[in-house]
């Protein structure tokens, strides 16, 4: 989480996509995965997203996600062939479920992690997103990277109480583990959301004048390329 | 410049913290300090001036507030923001962007300055505040003090007439406070009107024109700088205020060094993200000793505490407890850290359940005893999150005692606390010391250090700089570090 959501500070990678294009890609990408007629098509979609991630400079996250995705597909295939009946249905259904959602998660992660908050805000201003929608949305976007910091503290607190903050701990004692994570996280989340909102309203975020931005946002060739490619993928669904 | 007339404000669903029939006039260019115990309403006064009350916080509002002729309750937040700049307590959550440049221009972007002007303002702010080394960085790499500087820069770029600060020094080390003081001095010289609500008073003593002392939502007394400084220590302590002058604080004539070292740390070196940040730490600690750890932000104090508690595993060297070598896993069982944000470590639905959380077959009799001892028994059925900060801290300490931990570690236990609460923390630590616990306290709070620690270890530049007893003879060393 930490590594992917913090790189937005730096300009990395070959592509720098406009936030408006990103919204479009996210929408089209999700529809395409949802409508995908065959597994081969879904894999094509995942590969496309991976490529996009690499072009945008999100290397580690993309690769990690790809390994995970391959794993899920392997589990599905192997499970289907070799597992005994009862477990097979359970495992395979779960794998299909994860496989279906996965490209969307990957795409979302890549796009969010490459967006600067101020770019996002001025882009949303351009498409005349109302302020009362934009402000909470931005607070949310800003909260994500903070969760990873919170998580480090909570993990330490859990270890001191002899509650294991790992997957194994979760399997052994799900109720307790969930409680340990969500209670402090919820408490701090509401506090942080308040403080972030305060920091923004006292600096005039609600000003109705169209917001300007230090980094000018513009459509580039990369935006056109991505738009055409994703639109073509969606078009393909209807012709195959 | 600022006029508050007969204002009453009660927060929705909260009895504390509001103000009652409050009136105050502040002239242009005045530097006003708001002080008083926690919950006296001083923060609310700052919120009345930057418009958060009544625009952001809901509640019953009556009366009239004007800033430079603008009626606050009738003016939208974004217009107030052009006149009144605000800096808050927690530097971590004041950021909207993840890079420093964008953050500095955040306010003026909202004012819709054209991009060339934005760049000009950014350059001017950076050179005025002398923060060239902080430009173009990710805010996640910054220390608390650096974050506070950026938060301040962002407000400064909007060049408001009035500045409002709400406990800005709470999370800062001595050097960062000194920088903050210089910035405040600069604003004062520019003729800005400044309002600051604060517990730490010493760094403001040469800056203030007017001191407003509040009690239970009302202004009890308004002092001039001269009157305020001539107040006796006893009187000040009675009012629940921190010291105005750090050099007034006395240290014990002599402190006893612990006799037998139960905890021994040998050749410890600490790594963080593959870099060695500290090396050659050799020290022993005995039961009942209270060891204060000082050092600048980023010196490795937190990492040291974490590795001591078994939470940080990238280290070399050994920890021994009663002559037995302890691995990280074993240290987790004998030690307990009371975190600065104690909310992270409270999980259960009531104080009592919290004490037994995660323990199979807890000793309920002993648990009751411990809750009584810490003054928590009356609150045993309360949800930990409804308690005050000090009570939460006590709950965390209670947990450590129920689990029978021997080494207790406090990370900045008094940041943002008033005099009374600071004394309570000091008493709690002394009690624990009497019970023969080994105690480490990481702190920037000179008053706490002098009232509770028997020994001080100074970390800086990647090693132990000094290790001495808190006595009259060593007071020079303390003064040097805390810039007294």
XYZ file of C-alpha atoms in Angstrom:
724
model
C 0.000 0.000 0.000
C 2.640 2.423 1.120
C 4.891 2.131 -1.862
C 2.189 2.430 -4.470
C 0.350 5.331 -2.998
C 3.283 7.527 -2.246
C 5.053 7.825 -5.530
C 2.596 10.371 -6.849
C 5.030 13.055 -5.736
C 7.492 12.291 -8.460
C 7.155 12.276 -12.178
C 8.156 8.799 -13.208
C 7.442 6.659 -16.224
C 6.818 7.602 -19.822
C 3.131 8.358 -19.585
C 1.604 11.143 -17.619
C -2.136 10.817 -17.996
C -4.628 13.552 -17.321
C -6.997 12.827 -14.413
C -10.002 13.227 -16.706
C -8.661 10.512 -18.995
C -8.068 8.364 -15.924
C -11.707 8.551 -14.951
C -12.653 7.493 -18.446
C -10.182 4.590 -18.428
C -11.420 3.429 -15.053
C -15.008 3.427 -16.263
C -14.327 1.744 -19.614
C -11.907 -0.750 -18.041
C -14.474 -1.876 -15.496
C -17.244 -2.242 -18.035
C -14.965 -4.238 -20.312
C -13.916 -6.659 -17.584
C -17.525 -7.068 -16.550
C -18.653 -7.859 -20.079
C -15.584 -9.927 -21.013
C -16.798 -12.978 -22.941
C -13.885 -15.348 -22.227
C -10.978 -15.854 -19.854
C -8.518 -15.200 -22.653
C -10.093 -11.814 -23.051
C -9.749 -11.088 -19.342
C -6.088 -12.015 -19.466
C -5.625 -9.634 -22.370
C -7.244 -6.941 -20.251
C -4.960 -7.688 -17.277
C -1.927 -7.586 -19.556
C -3.056 -4.225 -20.924
C -3.393 -2.846 -17.427
C 0.021 -4.186 -16.477
C 1.510 -2.466 -19.499
C -0.226 0.767 -18.567
C 1.192 0.467 -15.051
C 4.723 0.035 -16.370
C 4.323 2.965 -18.767
C 3.082 5.139 -15.921
C 6.111 4.190 -13.867
C 4.368 2.034 -11.252
C 6.795 -0.859 -11.614
C 6.775 -2.740 -8.343
C 3.049 -2.647 -7.773
C 2.319 -3.790 -11.344
C 4.694 -6.705 -11.115
C 3.432 -7.779 -7.706
C -0.121 -7.661 -8.952
C 0.769 -9.663 -12.049
C 2.384 -12.399 -9.981
C -0.687 -12.519 -7.769
C -3.005 -12.621 -10.786
C -1.086 -15.478 -12.363
C -1.269 -17.284 -9.020
C -5.027 -16.917 -8.896
C -5.431 -18.291 -12.403
C -3.128 -21.208 -11.607
C -5.146 -22.010 -8.489
C -8.305 -21.977 -10.543
C -6.909 -24.271 -13.241
C -5.143 -26.674 -10.862
C -8.117 -26.706 -8.494
C -10.469 -27.495 -11.320
C -8.383 -30.461 -12.429
C -7.147 -32.078 -9.220
C -9.122 -31.021 -6.132
C -11.799 -33.290 -4.612
C -15.371 -32.273 -5.301
C -16.401 -30.256 -2.234
C -13.244 -28.197 -1.924
C -13.090 -27.763 -5.688
C -16.291 -25.763 -5.898
C -15.251 -23.586 -2.971
C -11.748 -22.891 -4.251
C -12.647 -22.454 -7.887
C -15.566 -20.122 -7.215
C -13.404 -18.016 -4.955
C -10.631 -17.906 -7.553
C -13.050 -16.827 -10.275
C -14.419 -14.150 -8.007
C -10.951 -12.770 -7.259
C -9.994 -13.041 -10.924
C -13.008 -10.974 -11.972
C -12.373 -8.136 -9.552
C -8.651 -8.123 -9.921
C -8.101 -6.113 -13.090
C -10.280 -3.337 -11.658
C -8.268 -3.223 -8.428
C -5.058 -3.137 -10.425
C -6.270 -0.365 -12.678
C -7.599 1.637 -9.756
C -4.342 1.257 -7.825
C -2.246 2.386 -10.777
C -4.401 5.375 -11.583
C -4.801 6.591 -8.000
C -1.115 6.219 -7.247
C -0.085 8.394 -10.182
C -2.505 11.239 -9.447
C -1.480 14.315 -7.529
C -4.214 15.733 -5.392
C -4.010 19.223 -6.888
C -4.041 17.915 -10.450
C -7.094 15.880 -9.634
C -8.818 18.906 -8.164
C -8.172 21.220 -11.055
C -9.196 18.522 -13.536
C -12.461 17.992 -11.686
C -12.958 21.741 -11.743
C -12.615 21.733 -15.493
C -15.420 19.213 -15.872
C -17.485 21.335 -13.453
C -17.738 18.802 -10.682
C -19.630 20.555 -7.855
C -17.505 21.493 -4.795
C -19.632 19.569 -2.336
C -18.823 16.362 -4.219
C -15.230 17.266 -4.930
C -14.121 18.132 -1.388
C -15.063 14.811 0.252
C -13.678 12.955 -2.755
C -10.349 14.720 -2.392
C -10.229 14.133 1.347
C -10.729 10.447 0.600
C -7.978 10.390 -2.007
C -5.683 12.074 0.479
C -6.610 9.673 3.258
C -5.416 6.539 1.418
C -1.687 7.092 1.870
C -2.275 7.908 5.530
C -3.849 4.501 6.107
C -0.493 2.866 5.547
C 1.061 5.000 8.288
C -1.827 4.156 10.581
C -1.410 0.485 9.802
C 2.191 0.475 11.025
C 1.099 1.859 14.408
C -1.825 -0.512 14.728
C 0.324 -3.485 13.785
C 2.796 -2.592 16.527
C 0.005 -2.157 19.054
C -1.362 -5.584 18.129
C 1.988 -7.287 18.502
C 2.370 -5.870 21.995
C -0.964 -7.399 22.918
C 0.050 -10.778 21.590
C -2.370 -10.562 18.675
C -0.694 -11.569 15.471
C -1.269 -9.056 12.676
C -0.732 -11.654 9.944
C -2.909 -13.773 7.699
C -2.260 -16.764 9.932
C -3.378 -14.797 12.973
C -6.519 -13.854 11.113
C -7.341 -17.449 10.254
C -6.735 -18.590 13.837
C -8.698 -15.834 15.489
C -10.697 -13.827 12.968
C -12.974 -11.920 15.364
C -10.215 -10.574 17.527
C -7.974 -9.659 14.619
C -10.719 -7.737 12.840
C -11.618 -5.898 16.041
C -8.000 -4.896 16.575
C -7.782 -3.408 13.131
C -11.079 -1.734 12.639
C -11.614 -0.141 16.056
C -8.488 2.039 16.054
C -8.653 2.582 12.305
C -12.221 3.818 12.473
C -11.463 6.114 15.378
C -8.447 7.663 13.727
C -10.140 7.826 10.328
C -12.944 10.037 11.562
C -10.483 12.277 13.360
C -8.159 12.569 10.396
C -11.014 13.223 7.973
C -12.149 16.074 10.201
C -8.674 17.534 10.507
C -8.054 17.305 6.773
C -11.354 19.002 6.031
C -10.531 21.764 8.497
C -7.113 22.275 6.958
C -8.763 22.639 3.563
C -11.685 24.912 4.441
C -9.479 27.301 6.402
C -7.435 27.696 3.251
C -10.434 28.486 1.111
C -11.121 25.248 -0.747
C -14.761 26.264 -1.047
C -13.935 29.319 -3.130
C -16.313 29.315 -6.125
C -13.715 30.843 -8.448
C -12.247 28.228 -10.814
C -9.215 26.832 -9.068
C -5.839 27.279 -10.710
C -2.964 24.839 -10.505
C 0.802 25.200 -10.350
C 1.169 22.255 -12.710
C -0.905 22.960 -15.797
C -3.097 20.063 -16.800
C -3.483 19.339 -20.493
C -4.365 16.416 -22.708
C -1.317 14.835 -24.327
C -0.703 12.172 -26.936
C -0.634 9.567 -24.177
C -4.209 10.465 -23.275
C -5.342 10.004 -26.849
C -3.511 6.670 -27.171
C -4.976 5.237 -23.965
C -8.464 6.441 -24.789
C -8.451 4.911 -28.264
C -6.918 1.646 -27.055
C -9.358 1.153 -24.172
C -12.315 2.142 -26.350
C -11.179 -0.384 -28.950
C -10.965 -3.124 -26.294
C -14.505 -2.373 -25.213
C -15.641 -2.352 -28.856
C -14.023 -5.745 -29.349
C -16.296 -7.253 -26.689
C -19.302 -6.664 -28.876
C -17.741 -8.116 -32.013
C -16.185 -11.287 -30.667
C -9.238 44.335 14.269
C -11.024 41.522 16.036
C -14.053 42.018 18.175
C -15.965 39.311 19.979
C -19.183 40.440 21.645
C -21.186 38.356 24.119
C -20.543 35.122 22.287
C -21.880 31.870 23.644
C -21.194 28.626 21.860
C -22.069 25.096 22.932
C -20.842 22.220 20.780
C -23.544 19.861 19.700
C -23.635 16.827 21.954
C -20.739 18.016 24.112
C -20.814 19.761 27.452
C -17.154 20.657 27.566
C -15.035 23.043 25.565
C -17.656 25.667 24.683
C -17.568 29.346 25.650
C -20.088 31.397 27.569
C -20.867 35.085 27.105
C -17.355 35.896 26.018
C -16.203 39.335 24.901
C -12.752 40.293 23.693
C -11.269 43.075 21.596
C -7.950 42.772 19.832
C -6.255 45.684 18.102
C -4.401 45.455 14.795
C -0.875 44.163 15.232
C -1.408 42.727 18.699
C 0.070 39.385 19.710
C -2.381 37.589 21.959
C -1.802 34.397 23.893
C -4.790 32.337 25.001
C -4.014 30.039 27.874
C -5.728 27.938 30.501
C -6.384 24.308 31.364
C -7.421 21.733 28.757
C -11.064 22.215 27.888
C -11.166 25.850 29.048
C -12.383 26.972 25.636
C -9.225 28.564 24.273
C -9.290 26.451 21.130
C -12.906 27.478 20.626
C -11.859 31.129 20.660
C -9.377 30.451 17.852
C -12.148 28.683 15.944
C -14.450 31.654 16.339
C -11.919 33.818 14.569
C -11.114 31.513 11.660
C -14.784 30.755 11.172
C -14.751 27.036 12.051
C -17.235 28.065 14.718
C -20.034 28.331 13.661
C -19.421 27.175 10.056
C -17.701 23.819 10.542
C -18.530 22.771 14.098
C -22.199 22.545 14.821
C -23.785 23.844 17.970
C -25.731 26.682 19.564
C -24.231 29.991 18.639
C -25.197 33.470 19.776
C -23.412 36.810 19.820
C -21.353 38.613 17.232
C -17.795 38.215 15.998
C -16.183 40.614 13.563
C -12.739 40.446 12.030
C -11.684 43.558 10.112
C -15.301 44.581 9.763
C -16.423 41.171 8.480
C -19.212 39.462 10.419
C -17.829 35.928 10.825
C -21.130 34.102 11.165
C -22.438 35.727 7.972
C -19.307 35.358 5.843
C -18.543 32.178 3.896
C -15.425 30.252 4.945
C -13.507 30.968 1.763
C -13.749 34.730 2.313
C -12.642 34.414 5.932
C -9.728 32.316 4.702
C -8.364 35.268 2.733
C -8.143 37.342 5.920
C -7.410 34.763 8.590
C -4.732 32.092 8.265
C -4.739 29.075 10.599
C -2.034 26.657 11.715
C -3.059 23.642 13.768
C -1.668 21.225 16.285
C -1.164 18.062 14.291
C 1.234 18.639 11.402
C 0.428 15.219 9.992
C -3.160 15.865 9.022
C -2.866 19.450 7.834
C -1.678 18.376 4.445
C -3.766 18.114 1.418
C -1.111 17.320 -1.131
C 1.640 14.768 -0.938
C 4.405 17.038 -2.200
C 5.642 20.181 -0.531
C 5.460 22.597 -3.495
C 1.834 21.851 -4.220
C 1.069 22.139 -0.541
C 2.606 25.589 -0.208
C 0.503 26.891 -3.094
C -2.663 25.052 -2.048
C -4.261 28.128 -0.506
C -3.377 30.523 -3.300
C -4.549 27.993 -5.882
C -7.924 28.160 -4.188
C -7.779 31.934 -4.505
C -7.435 31.290 -8.232
C -4.175 33.170 -8.787
C -2.943 32.668 -12.358
C -0.058 30.135 -12.648
C 2.796 32.646 -13.175
C 1.727 34.461 -10.005
C 1.526 31.117 -8.169
C 5.135 30.419 -9.054
C 6.182 33.901 -7.928
C 4.360 33.563 -4.603
C 5.900 30.145 -4.090
C 9.407 31.479 -4.684
C 8.850 34.427 -2.379
C 7.443 32.270 0.412
C 10.322 29.830 0.142
C 12.943 32.562 0.342
C 11.158 34.548 3.092
C 10.883 31.498 5.310
C 14.240 30.070 4.308
C 12.927 26.613 3.423
C 14.762 25.932 0.147
C 15.830 22.519 1.406
C 12.198 21.475 1.817
C 10.975 22.179 -1.705
C 10.093 19.379 -4.095
C 9.917 16.732 -1.373
C 7.323 14.149 -0.477
C 5.608 15.074 2.765
C 6.029 11.505 3.974
C 9.785 12.017 4.291
C 9.445 15.074 6.496
C 9.767 15.236 10.263
C 7.024 16.789 12.378
C 8.882 20.072 12.608
C 9.416 20.234 8.850
C 5.754 19.480 8.223
C 4.804 22.299 10.549
C 7.037 24.645 8.551
C 5.287 23.696 5.308
C 1.866 24.120 6.907
C 2.960 27.550 8.032
C 4.386 28.381 4.597
C 1.101 27.486 2.942
C -0.759 29.932 5.140
C 1.964 32.557 4.788
C 1.701 32.392 0.983
C -1.892 33.586 1.236
C -0.603 36.608 3.237
C -3.554 36.968 5.597
C -3.823 39.865 8.037
C -4.652 37.696 11.028
C -2.854 34.499 12.022
C -4.413 31.953 14.334
C -2.364 29.167 15.889
C -3.807 26.259 17.832
C -1.115 24.598 19.973
C 1.484 24.715 17.213
C 4.364 23.452 19.379
C 2.745 20.233 20.615
C 4.623 17.909 18.291
C 7.855 19.833 17.917
C 11.334 19.368 19.316
C 13.360 22.175 20.869
C 14.997 23.318 17.650
C 11.725 23.326 15.747
C 10.120 25.396 18.493
C 12.969 27.876 18.183
C 12.308 28.149 14.422
C 8.609 28.604 15.109
C 9.456 31.397 17.531
C 11.507 33.145 14.843
C 8.660 32.915 12.357
C 6.273 34.364 14.904
C 8.683 37.201 15.555
C 8.839 37.910 11.823
C 5.026 38.064 11.610
C 4.908 40.377 14.580
C 7.422 42.707 12.941
C 5.312 42.710 9.786
C 2.482 44.083 11.899
C 0.221 41.041 11.608
C -2.374 40.342 14.253
C -1.588 37.040 15.941
C -3.648 34.820 18.181
C -2.160 31.706 19.688
C -3.684 29.092 21.972
C -0.874 27.206 23.681
C 0.179 25.154 26.704
C 3.882 25.692 26.313
C 4.440 29.303 27.212
C 8.174 29.768 27.566
C 8.954 30.370 23.904
C 6.327 33.111 23.658
C 7.341 35.208 26.639
C 9.154 37.906 24.650
C 6.539 38.034 21.912
C 3.198 38.437 23.655
C 1.424 41.737 24.168
C -1.667 40.401 25.834
C -2.310 37.208 27.768
C -5.866 35.981 28.065
C -6.376 33.449 30.832
C -9.515 31.350 30.466
C -11.408 29.072 32.795
C -14.500 27.001 31.988
C -15.437 28.869 28.849
C -14.939 32.334 30.262
C -12.185 34.894 30.318
C -10.923 34.959 33.860
C -8.271 37.592 33.512
C -6.385 39.576 30.885
C -2.742 40.334 31.641
C -0.132 42.501 30.048
C 3.227 40.887 29.369
C 4.767 42.589 32.399
C 2.025 41.562 34.818
C 2.118 38.035 33.562
C 5.864 37.609 33.868
C 5.868 38.950 37.399
C 3.531 36.198 38.565
C 4.951 33.787 41.130
C 5.531 30.126 40.302
C 3.019 28.985 42.882
C 0.343 31.222 41.439
C 1.125 29.998 37.941
C 0.958 26.358 38.960
C -2.359 27.025 40.705
C -3.717 28.344 37.429
C -2.650 25.098 35.747
C -0.139 26.818 33.485
C 3.205 25.624 32.236
C 6.300 27.563 33.158
C 7.100 30.848 31.467
C 10.798 30.401 31.915
C 12.535 27.048 31.625
C 15.467 28.249 33.713
C 13.138 28.468 36.740
C 12.691 24.732 36.786
C 14.735 23.063 39.457
C 16.256 19.633 39.281
C 16.921 17.367 42.240
C 20.242 17.889 44.005
C 21.200 14.324 43.403
C 19.651 11.284 41.825
C 20.528 7.751 42.723
C 21.910 5.512 40.092
C 20.287 2.107 40.054
C 22.391 -0.536 41.731
C 21.953 -3.754 39.803
C 21.409 -3.663 36.079
C 18.543 -5.940 35.145
C 18.499 -4.823 31.544
C 21.728 -4.734 29.606
C 22.104 -3.566 26.048
C 25.354 -4.426 24.347
C 26.835 -3.129 21.075
C 23.429 -2.333 19.708
C 23.225 -0.880 16.231
C 19.971 -0.003 14.546
C 19.048 -0.049 10.889
C 16.176 1.668 9.201
C 15.412 0.973 5.544
C 18.836 -0.624 5.074
C 20.728 2.343 6.533
C 22.495 2.156 9.853
C 21.031 4.995 11.882
C 22.594 4.298 15.271
C 25.590 2.323 16.409
C 27.511 1.335 19.531
C 24.729 1.667 22.022
C 25.846 0.178 25.327
C 23.778 0.733 28.387
C 22.317 -0.859 31.455
C 19.120 -0.066 33.273
C 17.981 -1.161 36.678
C 14.569 -1.549 38.223
C 12.936 1.624 39.427
C 15.054 3.780 37.206
C 13.307 6.369 35.019
C 15.442 7.080 32.000
C 14.667 10.084 29.839
C 15.721 9.824 26.233
C 16.363 13.089 24.457
C 17.554 13.916 20.970
C 16.376 15.791 17.936
C 13.616 14.582 15.656
C 14.994 11.838 13.466
C 17.834 10.940 15.846
C 16.542 7.369 16.108
C 14.807 7.557 19.485
C 11.617 5.923 18.272
C 13.517 3.202 16.456
C 15.459 2.513 19.627
C 12.254 2.188 21.640
C 10.716 -0.087 19.053
C 13.679 -2.395 18.960
C 13.782 -2.434 22.759
C 10.154 -3.593 22.757
C 10.831 -6.173 20.077
C 8.898 -4.336 17.399
C 11.818 -3.396 15.197
C 13.914 -6.283 14.020
C 16.661 -4.715 11.926
C 19.378 -4.404 14.529
C 22.656 -5.895 15.618
C 23.898 -6.532 19.169
C 22.184 -8.034 22.152
C 19.616 -7.347 24.829
C 19.957 -9.124 28.152
C 17.365 -9.305 30.904
C 18.535 -10.747 34.206
C 21.604 -12.099 32.435
C 19.505 -13.968 29.883
C 19.691 -13.054 26.251
C 16.371 -11.972 24.820
C 15.235 -12.264 21.239
C 12.755 -9.780 19.771
C 9.926 -12.208 20.493
C 10.886 -12.485 24.160
C 11.182 -8.740 24.527
C 7.614 -8.339 23.304
C 6.577 -10.368 26.349
C 8.395 -8.330 29.001
C 7.965 -4.833 27.645
C 5.174 -2.477 26.732
C 5.106 0.803 24.879
C 2.590 3.504 25.668
C 2.245 5.193 22.312
C 1.958 8.896 21.699
C -1.370 8.310 19.956
C -2.662 5.981 22.601
C -5.892 5.457 20.624
C -4.097 2.944 18.417
C -3.626 0.507 21.257
C -7.108 0.441 22.732
C -9.321 -2.153 21.132
C -12.053 -3.298 23.483
C -15.498 -1.990 24.368
C -14.853 -1.121 27.983
C -11.900 -0.337 30.181
C -12.331 -3.606 32.051
C -12.470 -5.703 28.894
C -9.489 -3.785 27.610
C -7.445 -4.950 30.589
C -8.195 -8.591 29.853
C -8.183 -8.333 26.075
C -6.365 -11.189 24.402
C -5.493 -12.931 27.670
C -6.672 -16.448 28.347
C -7.860 -16.884 31.933
C -7.009 -13.402 33.180
C -6.547 -12.808 36.902
C -9.618 -10.630 37.510
C -8.800 -9.953 41.137
C -5.431 -8.499 40.246
C -7.026 -6.599 37.373
C -9.470 -4.897 39.728
C -6.644 -4.017 42.049
C -4.707 -2.428 39.225
C -7.690 -0.433 37.956
C -8.271 0.901 41.489
C -4.643 1.818 41.815
C -4.728 3.838 38.592
C -8.025 5.521 39.383
C -9.819 3.743 36.581
C -12.160 1.515 38.539
C -14.970 4.090 38.400
C -14.680 4.054 34.638
C -14.426 0.308 34.169
C -17.581 0.096 32.056
C -16.778 3.163 29.945
C -15.736 2.821 26.338
C -12.011 3.697 26.185
C -12.657 6.253 23.454
C -14.964 8.293 25.656
C -12.177 8.836 28.184
C -9.859 11.824 28.341
C -6.347 11.569 26.920
C -4.811 11.019 30.350
C -7.296 8.294 31.232
C -6.580 6.527 27.958
C -2.899 6.605 28.832
C -3.690 5.113 32.227
C -5.752 2.401 30.585
C -2.784 1.477 28.407
C -0.585 1.384 31.508
C -3.173 -0.790 33.266
C -2.997 -3.245 30.370
C 0.765 -3.450 30.701
C 0.441 -4.173 34.421
C -2.189 -6.871 33.970
C 0.114 -8.524 31.462
C 2.946 -8.253 34.001
C 5.329 -6.300 31.785
C 8.560 -5.220 33.445
C 9.909 -2.670 30.995
C 7.676 0.284 30.246
C 8.337 2.716 27.484
C 6.575 6.051 27.035
C 6.712 7.844 23.699
C 6.087 11.569 24.156
C 3.531 11.097 26.923
C 2.931 14.829 27.494
C 2.704 16.339 24.034
C -0.112 18.878 24.104
C -0.883 18.473 27.800
C -1.491 21.268 30.279
C 0.346 21.598 33.582
C -2.124 19.519 35.613
C -2.168 16.647 33.152
C 1.595 16.757 32.873
C 1.844 16.441 36.664
C -0.534 13.461 36.566
C 1.657 11.725 34.001
C 4.703 12.482 36.141
C 2.984 10.992 39.190
C 1.962 7.905 37.259
C 5.521 7.344 36.107
C 6.831 7.826 39.659
C 4.354 5.244 40.946
C 5.528 2.786 38.321
C 9.086 3.483 39.302
C 8.254 2.649 42.914
C 6.908 -0.667 41.712
C 10.384 -1.409 40.392
C 9.596 -1.223 36.716
C 12.295 -0.200 34.275
C 11.025 2.928 32.577
C 12.106 4.765 29.456
C 10.546 8.093 28.516
C 11.194 9.712 25.165
C 10.328 13.362 25.540
C 10.865 16.920 24.351
C 9.209 18.209 27.484
C 11.788 19.758 29.787
C 9.327 20.166 32.653
C 8.393 16.498 32.593
C 12.005 15.423 32.290
C 13.046 17.420 35.342
C 10.136 16.298 37.437
C 10.355 12.569 36.829
C 13.547 11.290 35.209
C 16.485 10.164 37.283
C 18.803 9.784 34.344
C 19.055 11.126 30.812
C 20.441 9.550 27.679
C 21.097 11.841 24.766
C 20.913 10.381 21.241
C 22.133 12.337 18.267
C 24.232 11.934 15.141
C 23.777 8.181 15.179
C 25.136 7.467 18.632
C 24.776 7.955 22.342
C 26.112 11.450 22.932
C 25.765 11.451 26.652
C 24.411 9.461 29.573
C 24.096 11.272 32.880
C 22.076 11.547 36.073
C 19.574 14.356 36.458
C 21.306 16.378 39.151
C 22.308 19.925 39.879
C 25.796 19.246 38.523
C 24.506 18.206 35.146
C 22.024 20.996 34.710
C 24.332 22.737 32.252
C 24.018 19.827 29.846
C 20.249 19.916 30.020
C 20.180 23.655 29.536
C 22.355 23.376 26.495
C 20.089 20.812 24.867
C 16.819 22.513 25.694
C 18.144 25.991 24.795
C 17.249 27.386 28.209
